[in-house]
């Protein structure tokens, strides 16, 4: 009868017991080791950059949106602006000229779960706070981030142009490509609440300024980068004021 | 010959600094190169 011998587990030699490998003089191994560690470090740096870009920047925007939302709510609650300024004209007070980065109204798009405070201006610093309203070229705004014609406000005749991030800084416009004709866009402002209906989409070259025109109808244009995670094109979503 | 613990930590800190520097450079470049509404 064969005797069964239990195998004893073989313990790995302690790390300290491993012999040091002597490197031959003139060996490239030390340099390769340093280069390899350098590449790993750079790779970790790239991952840190991606994490910051996709999520870290959103923390700043979330903080700004919270602050701006409180300020806007306070202004809407205390607004004494007539909804109709006579002759069917609706809009902000005549001297309404917010500075760069100030909250101007709130935009809600239930279809894509968006609720954001829109700020005045479409410069880099402005859009970090939230979607930006294209201003006219007045004090505080410089070309090409402003227009040489009078800006339109929600409820008014003319094109209200809004620009927003699609990938970074909260990426409020991340899903605007999912909007279909008829979808609702609600604007809440000091001078009233307005409902727009999406009419269509268009993709243009990134340097195109065709969206920034005065416009004849009471319309809204949302612009952002396209496709997602790229700036190769620009996506424009059009909407018209729902008068019903 | 084993390297002292302090030397290992110093090297780790060095490579961490390289990683952070890489991230900072990329962030700075992206601020310049990417459009404002990216």
Short mmCIF file of N, CA, C and O in Angstrom, two decimals, chain A residues 16 20 37-38 41 45 49 52 122 127-128 163-166 168-169 224-225 230-231, chain B residues 1-3 11 14-16 18-20 22-23 26-27 30-31 34-38:
data_model
loop_
_atom_site.label_atom_id
_atom_site.label_comp_id
_atom_site.label_asym_id
_atom_site.label_seq_id
_atom_site.Cartn_x
_atom_site.Cartn_y
_atom_site.Cartn_z
N UNK A 16 14.14 40.03 1.81
CA UNK A 16 15.49 40.45 2.19
C UNK A 16 16.55 39.42 1.82
O UNK A 16 17.71 39.73 1.68
N UNK A 20 21.17 40.35 -4.25
CA UNK A 20 21.24 41.52 -5.12
C UNK A 20 21.92 41.14 -6.42
O UNK A 20 22.87 40.37 -6.45
N UNK A 37 10.48 54.00 -14.85
CA UNK A 37 9.79 54.68 -13.74
C UNK A 37 9.29 56.05 -14.17
O UNK A 37 8.22 56.49 -13.76
N UNK A 38 10.08 56.71 -15.00
CA UNK A 38 9.65 58.02 -15.51
C UNK A 38 8.36 57.89 -16.33
O UNK A 38 7.41 58.66 -16.16
N UNK A 41 5.42 57.34 -14.14
CA UNK A 41 5.02 58.59 -13.47
C UNK A 41 4.26 59.50 -14.42
O UNK A 41 3.25 60.11 -14.04
N UNK A 45 0.45 60.85 -14.25
CA UNK A 45 0.13 62.27 -14.45
C UNK A 45 -0.98 62.46 -15.46
O UNK A 45 -1.88 63.28 -15.27
N UNK A 49 -4.67 64.09 -14.90
CA UNK A 49 -5.21 65.14 -15.77
C UNK A 49 -6.61 64.78 -16.26
O UNK A 49 -7.53 65.61 -16.23
N UNK A 52 -9.07 65.07 -13.40
CA UNK A 52 -9.35 66.48 -13.11
C UNK A 52 -10.27 67.07 -14.18
O UNK A 52 -11.23 67.77 -13.88
N UNK A 122 -19.60 84.62 -22.38
CA UNK A 122 -19.19 83.28 -22.85
C UNK A 122 -17.67 83.14 -22.86
O UNK A 122 -17.12 82.33 -23.60
N UNK A 127 -17.84 80.64 -18.52
CA UNK A 127 -18.40 79.31 -18.78
C UNK A 127 -17.98 78.28 -17.73
O UNK A 127 -18.59 77.23 -17.64
N UNK A 128 -16.97 78.60 -16.95
CA UNK A 128 -16.61 77.69 -15.84
C UNK A 128 -17.67 77.72 -14.76
O UNK A 128 -17.77 76.80 -13.96
N UNK A 163 -24.13 79.37 -24.65
CA UNK A 163 -23.02 78.44 -24.89
C UNK A 163 -22.73 77.70 -23.59
O UNK A 163 -22.85 78.27 -22.51
N UNK A 164 -22.36 76.43 -23.71
CA UNK A 164 -22.10 75.65 -22.49
C UNK A 164 -21.10 74.55 -22.72
O UNK A 164 -20.86 74.12 -23.85
N UNK A 165 -20.52 74.08 -21.63
CA UNK A 165 -19.54 72.99 -21.70
C UNK A 165 -20.22 71.66 -21.97
O UNK A 165 -21.32 71.40 -21.51
N UNK A 166 -19.51 70.82 -22.71
CA UNK A 166 -20.05 69.49 -23.01
C UNK A 166 -19.25 68.37 -22.34
O UNK A 166 -19.73 67.24 -22.22
N UNK A 168 -16.27 69.28 -19.82
CA UNK A 168 -15.65 69.71 -18.57
C UNK A 168 -16.56 70.68 -17.83
O UNK A 168 -17.63 71.05 -18.32
N UNK A 169 -16.12 71.09 -16.65
CA UNK A 169 -16.81 72.11 -15.85
C UNK A 169 -18.31 71.85 -15.77
O UNK A 169 -19.13 72.70 -16.13
N UNK A 224 -22.53 74.16 -28.33
CA UNK A 224 -21.53 73.44 -27.54
C UNK A 224 -20.63 72.65 -28.48
O UNK A 224 -20.86 72.61 -29.69
N UNK A 225 -19.59 72.04 -27.92
CA UNK A 225 -18.66 71.28 -28.74
C UNK A 225 -19.28 69.95 -29.20
O UNK A 225 -20.14 69.40 -28.53
N UNK A 230 -14.76 65.98 -27.82
CA UNK A 230 -14.00 66.50 -28.95
C UNK A 230 -14.43 67.93 -29.22
O UNK A 230 -15.52 68.34 -28.83
N UNK A 231 -13.54 68.69 -29.86
CA UNK A 231 -13.88 70.06 -30.24
C UNK A 231 -13.80 70.22 -31.75
O UNK A 231 -13.62 71.31 -32.26
N UNK B 1 23.23 45.14 -2.19
CA UNK B 1 23.16 46.01 -1.04
C UNK B 1 21.80 46.71 -1.01
O UNK B 1 21.37 47.28 -2.00
N UNK B 2 21.12 46.61 0.10
CA UNK B 2 19.78 47.20 0.20
C UNK B 2 19.87 48.70 0.36
O UNK B 2 20.76 49.22 1.02
N UNK B 3 18.86 49.40 -0.26
CA UNK B 3 18.86 50.86 -0.12
C UNK B 3 18.12 51.24 1.15
O UNK B 3 17.14 50.58 1.52
N UNK B 11 12.77 58.69 -3.42
CA UNK B 11 12.55 58.38 -4.83
C UNK B 11 11.05 58.38 -5.16
O UNK B 11 10.63 58.90 -6.20
N UNK B 14 9.89 61.82 -5.46
CA UNK B 14 10.37 62.39 -6.73
C UNK B 14 9.44 62.01 -7.88
O UNK B 14 9.01 62.86 -8.66
N UNK B 15 9.10 60.71 -7.96
CA UNK B 15 8.26 60.26 -9.07
C UNK B 15 6.82 60.78 -8.93
O UNK B 15 6.15 61.08 -9.93
N UNK B 16 6.36 60.94 -7.71
CA UNK B 16 5.04 61.55 -7.49
C UNK B 16 5.05 62.99 -7.98
O UNK B 16 4.08 63.47 -8.59
N UNK B 18 6.92 64.16 -10.34
CA UNK B 18 6.91 64.11 -11.80
C UNK B 18 5.48 63.92 -12.31
O UNK B 18 5.05 64.57 -13.27
N UNK B 19 4.72 63.04 -11.65
CA UNK B 19 3.33 62.79 -12.06
C UNK B 19 2.48 64.05 -11.91
O UNK B 19 1.73 64.42 -12.82
N UNK B 20 2.64 64.72 -10.77
CA UNK B 20 1.85 65.95 -10.54
C UNK B 20 2.25 67.03 -11.55
O UNK B 20 1.39 67.72 -12.11
N UNK B 22 3.41 66.60 -14.52
CA UNK B 22 2.83 66.24 -15.82
C UNK B 22 1.37 66.67 -15.89
O UNK B 22 0.92 67.25 -16.89
N UNK B 23 0.62 66.38 -14.82
CA UNK B 23 -0.80 66.74 -14.80
C UNK B 23 -0.98 68.25 -14.90
O UNK B 23 -1.84 68.75 -15.64
N UNK B 26 -0.34 69.46 -18.43
CA UNK B 26 -1.44 69.11 -19.32
C UNK B 26 -2.66 70.00 -19.08
O UNK B 26 -3.34 70.42 -20.02
N UNK B 27 -2.93 70.29 -17.81
CA UNK B 27 -4.06 71.18 -17.50
C UNK B 27 -3.81 72.57 -18.09
O UNK B 27 -4.69 73.16 -18.72
N UNK B 30 -4.27 72.40 -21.81
CA UNK B 30 -5.68 72.25 -22.19
C UNK B 30 -6.43 73.57 -22.05
O UNK B 30 -7.31 73.88 -22.83
N UNK B 31 -6.06 74.37 -21.05
CA UNK B 31 -6.71 75.68 -20.88
C UNK B 31 -6.44 76.56 -22.09
O UNK B 31 -7.26 77.36 -22.50
N UNK B 34 -7.84 74.14 -25.73
CA UNK B 34 -9.24 73.75 -25.91
C UNK B 34 -10.15 74.98 -26.00
O UNK B 34 -9.86 76.00 -25.37
N UNK B 35 -11.24 74.89 -26.76
CA UNK B 35 -12.17 76.01 -26.82
C UNK B 35 -12.85 76.23 -25.46
O UNK B 35 -12.88 75.32 -24.63
N UNK B 36 -13.38 77.43 -25.29
CA UNK B 36 -13.91 77.79 -23.97
C UNK B 36 -15.12 76.97 -23.56
O UNK B 36 -15.43 76.87 -22.38
N UNK B 37 -15.81 76.37 -24.53
CA UNK B 37 -17.00 75.58 -24.16
C UNK B 37 -16.79 74.09 -24.33
O UNK B 37 -17.73 73.34 -24.53
N UNK B 38 -15.51 73.64 -24.25
CA UNK B 38 -15.24 72.20 -24.41
C UNK B 38 -15.86 71.41 -23.26
O UNK B 38 -15.70 71.76 -22.12
#
